[in-house]
mmCIF file of C-alpha atoms in Angstrom:
data_model
loop_
_atom_site.group_PDB
_atom_site.id
_atom_site.type_symbol
_atom_site.label_atom_id
_atom_site.label_comp_id
_atom_site.label_asym_id
_atom_site.label_seq_id
_atom_site.Cartn_x
_atom_site.Cartn_y
_atom_site.Cartn_z
ATOM 1 C CA GLU A 1486 -26.409 2.612 -7.788
ATOM 2 C CA PHE A 1487 -23.892 5.234 -6.783
ATOM 3 C CA THR A 1488 -21.130 6.806 -8.869
ATOM 4 C CA ALA A 1489 -18.050 7.655 -6.824
ATOM 5 C CA ALA A 1490 -15.561 10.221 -7.922
ATOM 6 C CA ILE A 1491 -12.018 8.945 -7.573
ATOM 7 C CA ARG A 1492 -8.600 10.413 -7.975
ATOM 8 C CA HIS A 1493 -4.975 9.322 -7.769
ATOM 9 C CA GLU A 1494 -2.654 11.049 -5.316
ATOM 10 C CA VAL A 1495 1.093 11.482 -5.472
ATOM 11 C CA THR A 1496 3.473 13.311 -3.185
ATOM 12 C CA ALA A 1497 6.535 15.313 -4.121
ATOM 13 C CA PRO A 1498 9.570 13.377 -5.318
ATOM 14 C CA LEU A 1499 12.537 12.788 -3.070
ATOM 15 C CA ASN A 1500 15.370 15.299 -3.365
ATOM 16 C CA ASP A 1501 18.925 14.212 -4.161
ATOM 17 C CA GLY A 1502 19.899 13.950 -0.497
ATOM 18 C CA GLU A 1503 16.877 11.778 0.303
ATOM 19 C CA LEU A 1504 17.549 9.564 -2.730
ATOM 20 C CA GLU A 1505 21.157 9.143 -1.606
ATOM 21 C CA GLN A 1506 20.019 8.225 1.894
ATOM 22 C CA VAL A 1507 17.547 5.612 0.577
ATOM 23 C CA SER A 1508 20.208 4.221 -1.758
ATOM 24 C CA GLY A 1509 22.582 3.927 1.197
ATOM 25 C CA GLN A 1510 19.975 1.933 3.108
ATOM 26 C CA ILE A 1511 18.831 -0.453 0.375
ATOM 27 C CA GLY A 1512 21.638 -0.445 -2.181
ATOM 28 C CA SER A 1513 21.437 0.152 -5.890
ATOM 29 C CA GLN A 1514 17.794 -0.255 -6.891
ATOM 30 C CA SER A 1515 17.547 1.700 -10.134
ATOM 31 C CA GLN A 1516 13.797 1.353 -10.793
ATOM 32 C CA LEU A 1517 12.825 2.091 -7.198
ATOM 33 C CA LEU A 1518 15.110 5.112 -7.023
ATOM 34 C CA ASP A 1519 13.871 6.287 -10.429
ATOM 35 C CA MET A 1520 10.266 6.083 -9.230
ATOM 36 C CA LEU A 1521 11.147 7.955 -6.022
ATOM 37 C CA SER A 1522 12.816 10.686 -8.078
ATOM 38 C CA GLN A 1523 9.415 11.234 -9.713
ATOM 39 C CA TYR A 1524 6.978 10.503 -6.853
ATOM 40 C CA GLY A 1525 7.466 10.307 -3.109
ATOM 41 C CA SER A 1526 4.392 8.102 -2.754
ATOM 42 C CA ILE A 1527 1.506 6.934 -4.924
ATOM 43 C CA ARG A 1528 -2.081 6.300 -3.806
ATOM 44 C CA LEU A 1529 -4.419 4.879 -6.457
ATOM 45 C CA TYR A 1530 -8.229 4.827 -6.834
ATOM 46 C CA CYS A 1531 -8.857 7.217 -3.926
ATOM 47 C CA ASP A 1532 -12.382 8.011 -2.851
ATOM 48 C CA THR A 1533 -12.913 11.776 -2.847
ATOM 49 C CA LEU A 1534 -15.417 11.582 0.041
ATOM 50 C CA SER A 1535 -13.462 9.369 2.459
ATOM 51 C CA ASP A 1536 -9.939 8.202 3.165
ATOM 52 C CA GLN A 1537 -10.359 4.966 1.193
ATOM 53 C CA SER A 1538 -8.022 3.955 -1.614
ATOM 54 C CA ALA A 1539 -7.235 0.698 -3.369
ATOM 55 C CA TYR A 1540 -3.415 0.707 -3.476
ATOM 56 C CA TYR A 1541 -0.639 2.583 -1.745
ATOM 57 C CA ILE A 1542 3.056 2.722 -2.581
ATOM 58 C CA ALA A 1543 4.478 4.455 0.452
ATOM 59 C CA HIS A 1544 7.049 7.165 0.948
ATOM 60 C CA PRO A 1545 10.335 5.702 2.254
ATOM 61 C CA LYS A 1546 9.703 7.431 5.609
ATOM 62 C CA GLU A 1547 6.767 5.026 6.034
ATOM 63 C CA TRP A 1548 8.559 1.809 5.104
ATOM 64 C CA GLY A 1549 9.639 1.096 8.687
ATOM 65 C CA GLU A 1550 6.099 1.398 10.024
ATOM 66 C CA LEU A 1551 4.740 -0.762 7.204
ATOM 67 C CA TYR A 1552 7.427 -3.362 7.949
ATOM 68 C CA ARG A 1553 6.407 -3.416 11.629
ATOM 69 C CA ASP A 1554 2.746 -3.843 10.648
ATOM 70 C CA PHE A 1555 3.654 -6.647 8.228
ATOM 71 C CA SER A 1556 5.906 -8.304 10.837
ATOM 72 C CA MET A 1557 2.981 -8.650 13.240
ATOM 73 C CA TRP A 1558 1.630 -11.335 10.887
ATOM 74 C CA LEU A 1559 4.893 -13.269 11.375
ATOM 75 C CA GLU A 1560 5.360 -12.861 15.135
ATOM 76 C CA ASP A 1561 3.572 -15.997 16.291
ATOM 77 C CA LEU A 1562 5.115 -18.349 13.740
ATOM 78 C CA GLU A 1563 7.095 -21.240 15.178
ATOM 79 C CA GLU A 1564 10.494 -21.980 13.607
ATOM 80 C CA GLU A 1565 9.054 -24.889 11.610
ATOM 81 C CA GLU A 1566 6.230 -22.676 10.311
ATOM 82 C CA ARG A 1567 8.743 -19.971 9.332
ATOM 83 C CA GLU A 1568 10.698 -22.485 7.268
ATOM 84 C CA GLU A 1569 7.524 -23.766 5.629
ATOM 85 C CA LEU A 1570 5.675 -20.482 5.022
ATOM 86 C CA LEU A 1571 8.305 -17.792 4.470
ATOM 87 C CA PRO A 1572 10.153 -17.480 1.166
ATOM 88 C CA ALA A 1573 13.952 -17.634 1.194
ATOM 89 C CA TRP A 1574 14.166 -13.968 0.116
ATOM 90 C CA ILE A 1575 12.137 -12.620 3.059
ATOM 91 C CA GLY A 1576 15.228 -11.223 4.807
ATOM 92 C CA ASP A 1577 16.136 -9.271 1.665
ATOM 93 C CA ALA A 1578 12.779 -7.552 1.214
ATOM 94 C CA ILE A 1579 11.484 -4.151 2.199
ATOM 95 C CA VAL A 1580 7.805 -3.322 2.603
ATOM 96 C CA ILE A 1581 7.108 -0.523 0.131
ATOM 97 C CA GLY A 1582 3.322 -0.408 0.204
ATOM 98 C CA GLU A 1583 0.018 -1.932 1.093
ATOM 99 C CA VAL A 1584 -3.534 -2.582 0.144
ATOM 100 C CA PRO A 1585 -4.969 -0.083 2.654
ATOM 101 C CA GLN A 1586 -6.937 -1.476 5.595
ATOM 102 C CA SER A 1587 -6.560 -5.060 4.374
ATOM 103 C CA GLY A 1588 -3.531 -6.591 6.093
ATOM 104 C CA ASN A 1589 -1.917 -7.150 2.681
ATOM 105 C CA TYR A 1590 1.503 -5.662 1.941
ATOM 106 C CA TYR A 1591 3.828 -5.126 -1.031
ATOM 107 C CA LEU A 1592 7.378 -6.364 -0.620
ATOM 108 C CA TYR A 1593 10.253 -5.345 -2.867
ATOM 109 C CA VAL A 1594 13.212 -7.743 -2.932
ATOM 110 C CA THR A 1595 16.592 -5.983 -2.780
ATOM 111 C CA LYS A 1596 19.047 -8.882 -3.301
ATOM 112 C CA GLY A 1597 19.482 -12.307 -4.805
ATOM 113 C CA ASP A 1598 17.708 -14.091 -7.636
ATOM 114 C CA ASN A 1599 14.460 -12.200 -6.974
ATOM 115 C CA LYS A 1600 16.074 -8.739 -6.798
ATOM 116 C CA GLY A 1601 13.696 -6.061 -8.064
ATOM 117 C CA LYS A 1602 10.599 -8.266 -7.995
ATOM 118 C CA VAL A 1603 7.483 -7.171 -6.134
ATOM 119 C CA PHE A 1604 5.396 -9.616 -4.116
ATOM 120 C CA GLN A 1605 2.104 -9.155 -2.338
ATOM 121 C CA PHE A 1606 1.776 -10.714 1.082
ATOM 122 C CA GLU A 1607 -1.815 -11.956 1.188
ATOM 123 C CA HIS A 1608 -2.590 -12.501 4.857
ATOM 124 C CA ASP A 1609 -5.764 -14.578 4.314
ATOM 125 C CA GLY A 1610 -3.900 -17.526 2.816
ATOM 126 C CA PHE A 1611 -0.494 -16.477 4.146
ATOM 127 C CA GLU A 1612 0.733 -16.331 0.553
ATOM 128 C CA PHE A 1613 3.455 -14.373 -1.183
ATOM 129 C CA ILE A 1614 2.149 -13.652 -4.692
ATOM 130 C CA GLN A 1615 4.467 -12.246 -7.334
ATOM 131 C CA MET A 1616 2.926 -9.016 -8.593
ATOM 132 C CA GLY A 1617 5.661 -7.996 -10.999
ATOM 133 C CA ASN A 1618 9.016 -9.068 -12.380
ATOM 134 C CA ASP A 1619 10.106 -5.529 -11.597
ATOM 135 C CA LEU A 1620 8.700 -2.354 -10.094
ATOM 136 C CA TYR A 1621 7.444 -0.985 -13.413
ATOM 137 C CA SER A 1622 5.446 -4.100 -14.281
ATOM 138 C CA PHE A 1623 3.940 -4.018 -10.763
ATOM 139 C CA ILE A 1624 2.893 -0.372 -11.126
ATOM 140 C CA ASP A 1625 1.490 -1.107 -14.575
ATOM 141 C CA LYS A 1626 -0.532 -3.988 -13.116
ATOM 142 C CA ILE A 1627 -2.170 -1.881 -10.394
ATOM 143 C CA SER A 1628 -2.764 1.176 -12.580
ATOM 144 C CA THR A 1629 -4.229 -0.402 -15.713
ATOM 145 C CA VAL A 1630 -7.982 -0.919 -15.387
ATOM 146 C CA THR A 1631 -8.940 -4.470 -16.329
ATOM 147 C CA GLU A 1632 -11.734 -6.773 -15.184
ATOM 148 C CA LYS A 1633 -9.235 -8.543 -12.910
ATOM 149 C CA LEU A 1634 -8.128 -5.259 -11.342
ATOM 150 C CA VAL A 1635 -11.731 -4.172 -10.685
ATOM 151 C CA SER A 1636 -12.392 -7.601 -9.160
ATOM 152 C CA ASP A 1637 -9.344 -7.225 -6.893
ATOM 153 C CA ILE A 1638 -10.403 -3.725 -5.858
ATOM 154 C CA LEU A 1639 -13.945 -4.982 -5.258
ATOM 155 C CA SER A 1640 -12.582 -7.493 -2.745
ATOM 156 C CA HIS A 1641 -11.070 -4.884 -0.426
ATOM 157 C CA THR A 1642 -12.026 -1.259 -1.186
ATOM 158 C CA ARG A 1643 -15.229 0.491 -0.172
ATOM 159 C CA TYR A 1644 -16.339 3.934 -1.307
ATOM 160 C CA SER A 1645 -18.539 6.503 0.430
ATOM 161 C CA ASP A 1646 -21.466 8.537 -0.860
ATOM 162 C CA GLY A 1647 -20.732 11.143 1.824
ATOM 163 C CA LYS A 1648 -24.335 11.003 3.094
ATOM 164 C CA THR A 1649 -24.887 7.552 4.585
ATOM 165 C CA ASP A 1650 -22.898 4.827 6.322
ATOM 166 C CA ILE A 1651 -23.283 2.599 3.270
ATOM 167 C CA GLN A 1652 -19.995 1.197 1.986
ATOM 168 C CA TRP A 1653 -20.194 0.999 -1.794
ATOM 169 C CA LEU A 1654 -18.271 -1.621 -3.785
ATOM 170 C CA ALA A 1655 -16.647 -0.804 -7.122
ATOM 171 C CA GLN A 1656 -18.347 -2.498 -10.054
ATOM 172 C CA ARG A 1657 -16.469 -0.716 -12.849
ATOM 173 C CA TYR A 1658 -14.327 2.307 -13.536
ATOM 174 C CA GLU A 1659 -15.182 4.851 -16.214
ATOM 175 C CA PHE A 1660 -13.243 7.876 -17.362
ATOM 176 C CA ASP A 1661 -14.878 11.295 -17.561
ATOM 177 C CA LYS A 1662 -14.485 12.728 -21.000
#
């Protein structure tokens, strides 16, 4: 048994000019812009001895790269497959984050009936799973420790003891008092 120390990492919030630029690119997205006025990016359940983390909501500067990475999963789809597998809102979504080193991405819908909702693209089953009715419920879901969350983290995140090549799996999270 190994006890890993973890932390959460955030970067500096966007300044007014950066917020205005993002708003110009994606339109009025009050919750997303509110979050970016508090945090530039959020990385959760980070291993202190390696670069592993369980969830990442990226800085807007990284959204383009994340979109390109996500798009690689769609490149080889035939037109019929696109119609069958891709949701109608796919053209109105931006990739705002990922499950690091997993091939799974978080998409935020900017228009239409699903505006403001967050979906996870799960590459294994080529599924789009709704993770939150809005950004806040999504963040709450990935930051509140529950058995389901630990199980999800267990499926994709490995921690290091800093001494061996062993990749440790999370079994539970405890708070230091």
